[in-house]
Coordinates of C-alpha atoms in Angstrom, one line a residue:
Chain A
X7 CA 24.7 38.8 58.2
X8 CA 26.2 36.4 55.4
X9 CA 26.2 33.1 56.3
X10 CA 29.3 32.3 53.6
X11 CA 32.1 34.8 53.2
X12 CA 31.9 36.9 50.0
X13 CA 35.1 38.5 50.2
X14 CA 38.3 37.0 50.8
X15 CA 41.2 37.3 52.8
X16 CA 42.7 39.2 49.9
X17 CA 40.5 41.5 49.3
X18 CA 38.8 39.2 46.4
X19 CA 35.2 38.3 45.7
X20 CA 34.5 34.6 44.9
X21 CA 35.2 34.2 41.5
X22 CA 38.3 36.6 41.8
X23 CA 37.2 39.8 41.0
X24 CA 38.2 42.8 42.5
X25 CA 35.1 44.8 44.1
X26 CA 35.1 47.5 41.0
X27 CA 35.2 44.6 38.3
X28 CA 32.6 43.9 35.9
X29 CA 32.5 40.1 35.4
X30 CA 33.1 39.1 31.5
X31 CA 31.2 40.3 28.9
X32 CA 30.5 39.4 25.3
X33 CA 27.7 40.9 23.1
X34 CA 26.8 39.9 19.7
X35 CA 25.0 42.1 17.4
X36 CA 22.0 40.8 14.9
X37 CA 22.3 36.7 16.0
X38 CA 18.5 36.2 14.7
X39 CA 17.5 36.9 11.0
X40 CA 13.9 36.7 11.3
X41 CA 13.8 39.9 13.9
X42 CA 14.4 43.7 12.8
X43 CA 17.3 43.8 15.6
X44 CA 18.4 41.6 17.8
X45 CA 21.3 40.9 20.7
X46 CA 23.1 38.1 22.4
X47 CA 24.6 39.1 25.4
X48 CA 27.0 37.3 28.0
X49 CA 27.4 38.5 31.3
X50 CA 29.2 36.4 33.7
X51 CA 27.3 33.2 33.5
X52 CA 24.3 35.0 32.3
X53 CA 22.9 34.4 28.8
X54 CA 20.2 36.5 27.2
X55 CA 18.7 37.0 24.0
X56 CA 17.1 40.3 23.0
X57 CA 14.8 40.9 19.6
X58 CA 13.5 43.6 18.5
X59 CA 10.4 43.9 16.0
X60 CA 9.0 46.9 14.6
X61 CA 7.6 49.9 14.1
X62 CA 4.9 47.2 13.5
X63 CA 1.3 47.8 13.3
X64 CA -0.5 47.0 16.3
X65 CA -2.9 45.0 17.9
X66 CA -5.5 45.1 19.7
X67 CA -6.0 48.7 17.4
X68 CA -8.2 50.0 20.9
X69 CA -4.2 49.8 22.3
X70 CA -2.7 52.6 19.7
X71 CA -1.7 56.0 20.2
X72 CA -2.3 58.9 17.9
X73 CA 0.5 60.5 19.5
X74 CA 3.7 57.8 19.4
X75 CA 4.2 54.2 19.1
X76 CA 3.7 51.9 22.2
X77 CA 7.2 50.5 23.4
X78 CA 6.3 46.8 24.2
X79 CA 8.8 44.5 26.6
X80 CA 8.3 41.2 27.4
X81 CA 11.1 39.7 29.6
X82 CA 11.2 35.9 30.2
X83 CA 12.8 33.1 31.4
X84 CA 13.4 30.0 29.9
X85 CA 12.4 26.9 32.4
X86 CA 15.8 25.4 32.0
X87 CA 17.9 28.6 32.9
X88 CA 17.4 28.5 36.7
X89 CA 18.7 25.5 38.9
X90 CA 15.2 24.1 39.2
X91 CA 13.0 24.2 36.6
X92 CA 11.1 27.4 36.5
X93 CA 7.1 27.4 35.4
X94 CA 6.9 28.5 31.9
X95 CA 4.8 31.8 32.2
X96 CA 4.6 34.9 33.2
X97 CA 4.9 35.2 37.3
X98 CA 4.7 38.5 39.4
X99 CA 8.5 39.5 39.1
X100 CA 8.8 38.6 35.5
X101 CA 5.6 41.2 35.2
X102 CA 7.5 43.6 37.3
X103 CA 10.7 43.4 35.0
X104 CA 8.9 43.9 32.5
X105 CA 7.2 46.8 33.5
X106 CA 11.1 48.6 34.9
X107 CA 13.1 47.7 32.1
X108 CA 10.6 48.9 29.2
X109 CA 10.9 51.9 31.5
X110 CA 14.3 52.1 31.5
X111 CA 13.9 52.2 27.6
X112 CA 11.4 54.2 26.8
X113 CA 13.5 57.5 27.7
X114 CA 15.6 57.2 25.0
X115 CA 13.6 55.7 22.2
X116 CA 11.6 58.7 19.7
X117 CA 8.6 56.7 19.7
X118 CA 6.5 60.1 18.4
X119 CA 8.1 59.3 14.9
X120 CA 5.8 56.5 14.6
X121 CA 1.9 56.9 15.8
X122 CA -0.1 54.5 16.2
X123 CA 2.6 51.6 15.8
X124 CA 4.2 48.8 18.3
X125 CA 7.9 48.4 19.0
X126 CA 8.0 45.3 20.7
X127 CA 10.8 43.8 22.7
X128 CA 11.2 40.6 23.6
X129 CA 14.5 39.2 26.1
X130 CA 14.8 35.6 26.6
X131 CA 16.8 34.5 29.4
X132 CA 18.9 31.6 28.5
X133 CA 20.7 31.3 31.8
X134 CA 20.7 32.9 34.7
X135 CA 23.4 34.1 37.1
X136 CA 22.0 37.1 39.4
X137 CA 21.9 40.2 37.3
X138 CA 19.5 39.4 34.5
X139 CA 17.0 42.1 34.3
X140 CA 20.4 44.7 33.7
X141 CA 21.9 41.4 31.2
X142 CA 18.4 41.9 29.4
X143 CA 18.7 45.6 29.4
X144 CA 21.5 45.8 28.0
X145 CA 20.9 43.5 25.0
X146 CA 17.3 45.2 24.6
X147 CA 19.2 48.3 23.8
X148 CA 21.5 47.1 21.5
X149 CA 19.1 45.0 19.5
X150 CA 16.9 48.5 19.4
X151 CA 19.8 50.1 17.8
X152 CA 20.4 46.7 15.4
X153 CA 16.9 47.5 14.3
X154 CA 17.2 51.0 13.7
X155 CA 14.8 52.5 15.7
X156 CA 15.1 56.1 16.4
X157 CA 17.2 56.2 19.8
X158 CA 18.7 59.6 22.3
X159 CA 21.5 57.6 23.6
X160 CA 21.9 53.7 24.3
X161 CA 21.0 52.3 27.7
X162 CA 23.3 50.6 29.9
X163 CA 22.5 48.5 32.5
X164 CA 23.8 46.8 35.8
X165 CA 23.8 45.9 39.6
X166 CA 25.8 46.9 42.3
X167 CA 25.4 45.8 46.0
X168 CA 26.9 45.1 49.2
X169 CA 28.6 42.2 50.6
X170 CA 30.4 41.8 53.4
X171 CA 29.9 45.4 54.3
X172 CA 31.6 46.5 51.3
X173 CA 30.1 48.3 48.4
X174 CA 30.7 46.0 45.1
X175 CA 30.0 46.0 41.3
X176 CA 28.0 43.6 39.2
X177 CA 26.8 40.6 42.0
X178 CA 26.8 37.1 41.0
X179 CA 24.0 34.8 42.8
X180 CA 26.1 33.8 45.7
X181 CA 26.5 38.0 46.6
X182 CA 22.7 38.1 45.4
X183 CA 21.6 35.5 47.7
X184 CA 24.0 36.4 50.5
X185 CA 24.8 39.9 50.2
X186 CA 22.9 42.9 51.9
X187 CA 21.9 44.7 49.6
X188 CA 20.9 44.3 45.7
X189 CA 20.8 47.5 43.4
X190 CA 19.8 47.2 39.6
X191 CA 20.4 50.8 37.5
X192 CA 20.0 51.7 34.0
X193 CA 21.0 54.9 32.3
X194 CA 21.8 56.6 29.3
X195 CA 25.5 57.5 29.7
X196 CA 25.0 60.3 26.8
X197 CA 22.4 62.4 28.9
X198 CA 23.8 61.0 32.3
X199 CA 20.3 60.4 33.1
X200 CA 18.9 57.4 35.5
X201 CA 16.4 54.9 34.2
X202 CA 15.8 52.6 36.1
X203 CA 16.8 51.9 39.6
X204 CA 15.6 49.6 42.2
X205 CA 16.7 48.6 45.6
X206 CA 16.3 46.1 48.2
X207 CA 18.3 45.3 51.1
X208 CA 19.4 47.5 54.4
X209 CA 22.3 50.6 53.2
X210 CA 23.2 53.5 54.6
X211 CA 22.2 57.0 52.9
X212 CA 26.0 57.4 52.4
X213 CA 26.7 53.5 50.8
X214 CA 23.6 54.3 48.4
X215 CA 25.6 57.1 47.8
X216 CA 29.0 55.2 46.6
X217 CA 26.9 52.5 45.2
X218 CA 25.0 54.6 42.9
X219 CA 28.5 56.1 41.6
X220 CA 29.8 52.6 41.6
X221 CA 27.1 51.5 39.3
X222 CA 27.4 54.8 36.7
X223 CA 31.0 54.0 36.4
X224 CA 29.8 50.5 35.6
X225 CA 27.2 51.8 33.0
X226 CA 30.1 53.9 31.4
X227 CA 31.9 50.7 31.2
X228 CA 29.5 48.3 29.3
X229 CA 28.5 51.5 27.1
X230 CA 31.7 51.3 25.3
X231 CA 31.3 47.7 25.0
X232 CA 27.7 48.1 23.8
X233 CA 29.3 50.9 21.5
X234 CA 32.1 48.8 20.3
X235 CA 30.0 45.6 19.3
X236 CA 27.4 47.8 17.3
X237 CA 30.6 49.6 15.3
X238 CA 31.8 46.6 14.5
X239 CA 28.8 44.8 13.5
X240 CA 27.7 48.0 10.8
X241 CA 31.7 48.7 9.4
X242 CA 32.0 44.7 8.6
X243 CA 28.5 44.9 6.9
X244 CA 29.7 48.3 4.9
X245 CA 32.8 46.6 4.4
X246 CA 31.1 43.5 3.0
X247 CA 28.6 45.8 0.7
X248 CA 31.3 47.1 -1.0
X249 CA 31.2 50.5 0.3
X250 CA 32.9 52.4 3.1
Chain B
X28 CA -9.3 65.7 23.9
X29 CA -8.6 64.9 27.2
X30 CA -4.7 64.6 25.3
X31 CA -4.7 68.3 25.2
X32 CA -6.0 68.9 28.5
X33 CA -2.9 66.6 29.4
X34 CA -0.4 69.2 28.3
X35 CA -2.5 72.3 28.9
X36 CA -2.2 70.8 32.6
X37 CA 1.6 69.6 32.9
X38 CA 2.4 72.8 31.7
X39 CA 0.4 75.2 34.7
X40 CA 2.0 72.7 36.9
X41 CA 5.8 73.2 35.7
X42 CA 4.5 76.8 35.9
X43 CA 3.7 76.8 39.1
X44 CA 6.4 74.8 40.4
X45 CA 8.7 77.9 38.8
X46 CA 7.2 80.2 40.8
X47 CA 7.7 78.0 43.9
X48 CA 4.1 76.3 44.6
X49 CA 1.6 73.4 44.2
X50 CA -1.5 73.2 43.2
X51 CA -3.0 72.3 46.4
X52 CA -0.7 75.2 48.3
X53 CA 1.8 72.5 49.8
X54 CA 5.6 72.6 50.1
X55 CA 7.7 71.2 48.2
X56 CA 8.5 68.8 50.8
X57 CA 5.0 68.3 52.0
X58 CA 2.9 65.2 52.7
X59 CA -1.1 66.0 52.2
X60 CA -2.9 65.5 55.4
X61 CA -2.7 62.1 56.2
X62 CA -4.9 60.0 58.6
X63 CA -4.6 56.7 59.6
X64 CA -7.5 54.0 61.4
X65 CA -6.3 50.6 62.5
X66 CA -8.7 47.4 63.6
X67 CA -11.2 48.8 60.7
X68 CA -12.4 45.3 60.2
X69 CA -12.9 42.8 62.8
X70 CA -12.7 39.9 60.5
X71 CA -9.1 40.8 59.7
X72 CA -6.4 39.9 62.1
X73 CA -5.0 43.5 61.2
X74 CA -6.3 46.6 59.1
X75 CA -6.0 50.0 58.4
X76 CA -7.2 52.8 56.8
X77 CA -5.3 55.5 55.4
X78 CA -6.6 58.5 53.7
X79 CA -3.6 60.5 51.8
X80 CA -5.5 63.6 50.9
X81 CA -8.1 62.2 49.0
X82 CA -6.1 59.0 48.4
X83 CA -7.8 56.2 50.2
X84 CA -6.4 52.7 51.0
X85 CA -7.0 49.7 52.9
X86 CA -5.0 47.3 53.7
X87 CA -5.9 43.9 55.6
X88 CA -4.3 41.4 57.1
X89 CA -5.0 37.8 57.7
X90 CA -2.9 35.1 59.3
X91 CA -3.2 31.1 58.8
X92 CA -0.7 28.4 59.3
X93 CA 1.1 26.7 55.9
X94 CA 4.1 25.2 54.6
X95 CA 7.6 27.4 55.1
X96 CA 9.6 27.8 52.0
X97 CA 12.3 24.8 51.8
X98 CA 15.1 27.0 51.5
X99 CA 14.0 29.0 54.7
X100 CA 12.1 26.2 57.5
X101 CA 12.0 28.3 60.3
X102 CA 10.9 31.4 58.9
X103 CA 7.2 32.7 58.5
X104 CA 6.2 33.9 54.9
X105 CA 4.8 37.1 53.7
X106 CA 2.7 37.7 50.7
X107 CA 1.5 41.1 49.4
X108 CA -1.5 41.4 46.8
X109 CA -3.1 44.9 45.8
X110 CA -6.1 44.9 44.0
X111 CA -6.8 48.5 41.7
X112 CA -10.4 47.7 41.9
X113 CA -12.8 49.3 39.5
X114 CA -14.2 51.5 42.1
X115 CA -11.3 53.0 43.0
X116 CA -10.8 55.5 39.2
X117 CA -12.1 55.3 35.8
X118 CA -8.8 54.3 34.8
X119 CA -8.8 50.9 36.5
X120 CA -10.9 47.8 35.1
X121 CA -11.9 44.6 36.5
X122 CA -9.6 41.3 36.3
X123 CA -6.5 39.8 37.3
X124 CA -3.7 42.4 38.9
X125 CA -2.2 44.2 35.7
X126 CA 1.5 45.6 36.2
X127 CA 0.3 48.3 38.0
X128 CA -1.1 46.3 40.7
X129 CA 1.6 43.9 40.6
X130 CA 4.2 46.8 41.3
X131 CA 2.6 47.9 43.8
X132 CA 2.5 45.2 45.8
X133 CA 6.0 43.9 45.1
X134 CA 7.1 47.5 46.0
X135 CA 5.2 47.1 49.7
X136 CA 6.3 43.9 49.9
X137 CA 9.8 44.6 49.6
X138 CA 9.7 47.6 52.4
X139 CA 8.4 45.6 54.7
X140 CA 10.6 42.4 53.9
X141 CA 13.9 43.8 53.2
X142 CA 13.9 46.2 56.1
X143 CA 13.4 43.5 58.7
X144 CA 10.5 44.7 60.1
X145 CA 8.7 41.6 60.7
X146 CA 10.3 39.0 62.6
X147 CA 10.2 36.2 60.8
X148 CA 11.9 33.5 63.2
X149 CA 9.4 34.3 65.6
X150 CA 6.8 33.3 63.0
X151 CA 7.8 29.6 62.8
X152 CA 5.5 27.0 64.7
X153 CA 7.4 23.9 63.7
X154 CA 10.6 23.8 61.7
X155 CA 10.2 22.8 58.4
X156 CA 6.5 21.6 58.9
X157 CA 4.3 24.7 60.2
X158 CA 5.1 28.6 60.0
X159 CA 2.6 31.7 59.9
X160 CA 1.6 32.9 56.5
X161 CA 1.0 36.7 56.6
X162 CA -1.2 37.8 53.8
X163 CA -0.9 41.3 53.4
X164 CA -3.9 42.7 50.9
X165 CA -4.0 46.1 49.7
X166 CA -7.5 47.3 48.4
X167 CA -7.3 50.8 46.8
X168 CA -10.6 52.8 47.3
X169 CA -10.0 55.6 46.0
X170 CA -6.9 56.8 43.8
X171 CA -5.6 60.7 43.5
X172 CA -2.0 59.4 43.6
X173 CA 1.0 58.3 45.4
X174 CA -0.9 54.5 45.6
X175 CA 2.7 53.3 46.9
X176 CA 3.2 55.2 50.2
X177 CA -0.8 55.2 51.4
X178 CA -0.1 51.5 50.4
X179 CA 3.0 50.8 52.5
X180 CA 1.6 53.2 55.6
X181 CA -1.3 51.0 55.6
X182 CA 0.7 47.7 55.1
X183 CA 2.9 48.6 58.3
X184 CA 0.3 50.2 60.3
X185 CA -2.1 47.4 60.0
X186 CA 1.1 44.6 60.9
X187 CA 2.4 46.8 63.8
X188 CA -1.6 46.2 65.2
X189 CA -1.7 42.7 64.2
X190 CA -2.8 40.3 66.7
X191 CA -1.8 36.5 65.9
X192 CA -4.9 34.1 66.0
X193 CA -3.3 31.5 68.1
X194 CA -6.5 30.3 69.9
X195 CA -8.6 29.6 66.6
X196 CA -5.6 26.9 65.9
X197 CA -5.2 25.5 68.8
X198 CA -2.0 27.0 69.2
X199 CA -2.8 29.0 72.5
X200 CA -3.0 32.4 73.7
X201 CA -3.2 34.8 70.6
X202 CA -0.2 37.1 70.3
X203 CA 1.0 40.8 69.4
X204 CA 2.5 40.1 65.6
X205 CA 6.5 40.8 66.2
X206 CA 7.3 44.2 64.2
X207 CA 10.5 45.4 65.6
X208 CA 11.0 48.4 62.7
X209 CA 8.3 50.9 60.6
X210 CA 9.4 51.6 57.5
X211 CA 8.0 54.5 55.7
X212 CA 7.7 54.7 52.3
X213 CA 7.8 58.2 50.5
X214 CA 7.3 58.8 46.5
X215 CA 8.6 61.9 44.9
X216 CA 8.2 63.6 41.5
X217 CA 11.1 65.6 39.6
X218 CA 8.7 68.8 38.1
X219 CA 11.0 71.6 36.4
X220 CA 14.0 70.2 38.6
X221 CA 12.2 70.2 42.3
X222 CA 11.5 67.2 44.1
X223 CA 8.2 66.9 45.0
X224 CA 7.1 65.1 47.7
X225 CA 4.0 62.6 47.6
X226 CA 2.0 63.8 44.5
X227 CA -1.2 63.8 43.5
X228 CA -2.6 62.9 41.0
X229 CA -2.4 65.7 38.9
X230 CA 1.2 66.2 39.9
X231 CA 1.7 62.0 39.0
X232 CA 0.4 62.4 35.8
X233 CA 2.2 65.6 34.7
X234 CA 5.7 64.1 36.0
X235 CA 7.6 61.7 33.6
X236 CA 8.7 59.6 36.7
X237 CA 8.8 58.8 40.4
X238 CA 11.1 57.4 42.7
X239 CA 9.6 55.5 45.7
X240 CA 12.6 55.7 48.6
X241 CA 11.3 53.4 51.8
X242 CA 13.4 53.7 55.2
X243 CA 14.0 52.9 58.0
X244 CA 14.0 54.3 62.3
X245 CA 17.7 54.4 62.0
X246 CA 18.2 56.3 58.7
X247 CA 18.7 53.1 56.7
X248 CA 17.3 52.3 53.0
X249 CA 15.4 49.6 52.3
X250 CA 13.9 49.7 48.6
X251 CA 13.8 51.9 46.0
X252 CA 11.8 51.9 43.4
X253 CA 11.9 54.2 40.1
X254 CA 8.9 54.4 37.9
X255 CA 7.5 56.0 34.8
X256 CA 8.9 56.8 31.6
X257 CA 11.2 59.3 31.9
X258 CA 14.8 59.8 33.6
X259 CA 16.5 61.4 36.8
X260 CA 19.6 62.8 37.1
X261 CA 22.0 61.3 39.7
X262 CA 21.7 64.8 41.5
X263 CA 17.9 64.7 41.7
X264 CA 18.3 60.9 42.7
X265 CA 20.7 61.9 45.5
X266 CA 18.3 65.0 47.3
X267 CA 15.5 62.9 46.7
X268 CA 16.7 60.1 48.9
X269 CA 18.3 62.8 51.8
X270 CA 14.6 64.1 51.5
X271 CA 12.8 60.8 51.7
X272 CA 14.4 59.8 54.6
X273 CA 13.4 63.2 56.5
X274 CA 10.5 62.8 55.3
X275 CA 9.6 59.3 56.4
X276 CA 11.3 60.3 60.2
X277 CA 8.9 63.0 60.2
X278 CA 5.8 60.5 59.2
X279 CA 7.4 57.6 62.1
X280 CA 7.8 60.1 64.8
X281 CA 4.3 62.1 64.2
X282 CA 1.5 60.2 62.8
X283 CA 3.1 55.6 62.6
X284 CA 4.0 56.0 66.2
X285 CA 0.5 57.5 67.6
X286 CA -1.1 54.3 65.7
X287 CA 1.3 52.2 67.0
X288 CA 1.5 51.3 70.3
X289 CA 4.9 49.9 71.0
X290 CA 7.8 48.0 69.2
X291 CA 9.2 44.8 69.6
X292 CA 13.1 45.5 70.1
X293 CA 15.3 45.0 66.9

């Protein structure tokens, strides 16, 4: 089906990963002082920004819930972060991103601690690379945890697909555009539980199969890293307050 | 109020589902009764009407010649809107598609694109300069759950009877629109660790989350879709996919294919 080869005579993908390799990430916990929590996070070529405000009151008050707080998300890109300049705006699939990954959230965060409040999310994509919506999970749910909000289990995110027939982790746009098949999944490695998973493309019952254990592996993966970068964010801050 | 109803509600359901039934007496593996009409409205280039249970849907087609996308010349276009009119429950209100309705129509618009169903080479008039638009518009009547897969059924039956308007463009004889595949879309529930097929609305509200699973005549995947705000377990993820795709044979084979009358070969 590809019109350009995705995998090379040696077994590599374009930029030299192996099929099972996570391309390069970096995550930065707490970049932006005005927000309760917030995220930078680097996959690949892929920059994103993640804030988190709240419990805040909200607004419109017709929009509260006696019951819990209302998990906002707002994902969006930034005009220059695409090869031609996107609209600034909301479109259809940045509504639809939206609507997944504040899914892929809301499992894990205890939003029954605060009634009638807002927890609002907001990931700015800085530049994009394939793989953005999981980029933006990913930093979402670190900044949640930066801001202290009540959470089950952090959520990790990313894509898996196939290219060239074979079943591979974490697609960069030429496997995006090329590939056959494009899966995004979330989940909170704690609970092993899915939140969020999408599909298009043409696979086999048995390659969704591999792929969706390819893509838990992955989750397990970025977790630590997620992990990691919070750990080391809160014991410099201890260590910096005097206190251990 | 109706917040304790809510619960009282969800938990006769997982009640029910312990003791191995539905509210409505179904399997858990059952569609509701599902009927389909096609060439509902003349105006329409393609249109049918699907009733899900008490779910009702329709979805029309229209063709008209446009622009291609650059980066594909000789390709026709496809775009999906769904409207959750007013009518349709007390829970929808007037104005532009919220993310409900733009789900929904991404969701049927990826079955039907990704799964190759349409052939879009055969919808190109002149490279580069003139192509067929397809506007696929899904109009929910009435909703008692599973809006997806009444949607997509529609969407597919009403391309799959789809005539293109050739003469009113001078273009000649009108043609047979060129589906070569009919995906089937089919929306489960996880309630008290069973998969339940196609819910209602009862069943949608009580469940945390769905999974939408759309294949394909030979057993292939074409979109997922998970939704809602709760979590599945890879297990559950896995049987609900081998049951989807039965499933959606059982819907091609039984009710698409006495709709349809014949394929255009892959």
């Amino acid at each position: 089906m590809s019109e350009i080869k995705l995998i090379r005579e040696d077994g590599r993908r374009l930029d030299g990963r192996l099929p099972e390799e996570l391309r390069p990430i970096k995550i930065e916990v707490g970049v932006l002082k005005r927000a309760d929590g917030s995220c930078y996070f680097e996959l690949g070529r892929n920059k994103v920004v993640a804030a988190v405000y709240g419990p805040r009151e909200l607004h419109p008050r017709h929009a509260q819930d006696a019951r819990r707080a209302a998990v906002r998300f707002r994902y969006n890109m930034a005009p220059f972060s695409v090869e031609e300049r996107r609209r600034p705006g909301p479109d259809r699939r940045s509504v639809e991103i939206s609507k997944v990954s504040r899914e892929a959230l809301e499992p894990v965060i205890i939003a029954e601690y605060y009634p009638r409040a807002a927890i609002d999310i907001f990931v700015e994509i800085l530049e994009s690379d394939a793989g953005t919506r999981t980029a933006g999970i990913n930093a979402a749910s670190v900044a949640l945890a930066d801001a202290g909000i009540p959470m089950k289990g952090l959520v990790s995110a990313v894509a898996v697909g196939k290219v060239d027939g074979q079943i591979v982790l974490d697609l960069m746009s030429e496997e995006d555009q090329y590939g056959e098949m494009d899966m995004p999944v979330a989940m909170v490695t704690r609970t092993n539980t899915i939140t969020l998973l999408q599909m298009d493309g043409r696979v086999t019952m048995e390659e969704f199969d591999r792929a969706l254990d390819l893509a838990i592996a992955g989750c397990r993966r970025i977790y630590e890293l997620q992990r990691k970068a919070l750990i080391e964010k809160y014991s410099e801050s201890r260590a910096e307050e005097g206190g251990v | 109020m109706s917040e304790v109803l809510d619960e009282i509600r969800k938990d006769y359901l997982f009640n029910l589902v312990r003791r191995g039934k539905r509210i409505d007496g179904r399997g858990f593996h059952d569609f509701r009764e599902l009927h389909i009409r096609t060439n509902v409205i003349s105006k329409a280039e393609g249109s049918a009407w699907v009733e899900l249970g008490l779910t009702e849907v329709l979805v029309g087609v229209k063709l008209q010649p446009g622009e291609p996308f650059p980066d594909t010349p000789d390709k026709g276009v496809i775009i999906t809107n769904a409207e959750l009119v007013p009518l349709a429950s007390p829970m929808f209100e007037p104005g532009p598609p919220d993310e409900n309705g733009v789900e929904l129509a991404r969701v049927v618009d990826r079955g039907i694109r990704e799964s190759g169903a349409l052939n879009l080479e055969k919808l190109c008039i002149e490279e580069g300069e003139k192509v067929w638009i397809v506007f696929i518009d899904v109009h929910v009547l009435n909703h008692e759950g599973n809006l997806i897969d009444a949607s997509a059924l529609g969407a597919i039956a009403a391309l799959a009877t789809t005539r293109i308007p050739c003469e009113r463009y001078g273009l000649g004889n009108d043609e047979k629109l060129p589906v070569r595949d009919l995906p089937v879309s089919v929306t489960a529930v996880d309630i008290a660790g069973e998969v339940l097929i196609d819910p209602n609305l009862y069943e949608e509200s009580a469940a945390s989350c769905r999974l939408t699973v759309i294949s394909n005549t030979d057993g292939t995947i074409s979109a997922m879709q998970k939704g809602g705000t709760g979590g599945l377990s890879p297990e559950i993820t896995k049987k609900t996919v081998k049951v989807a795709v039965e499933c959606a044979k059982d819907i091609r084979e039984n009710i698409l294919s006495g709709v349809v009358a014949s394929l255009e070969p892959y």
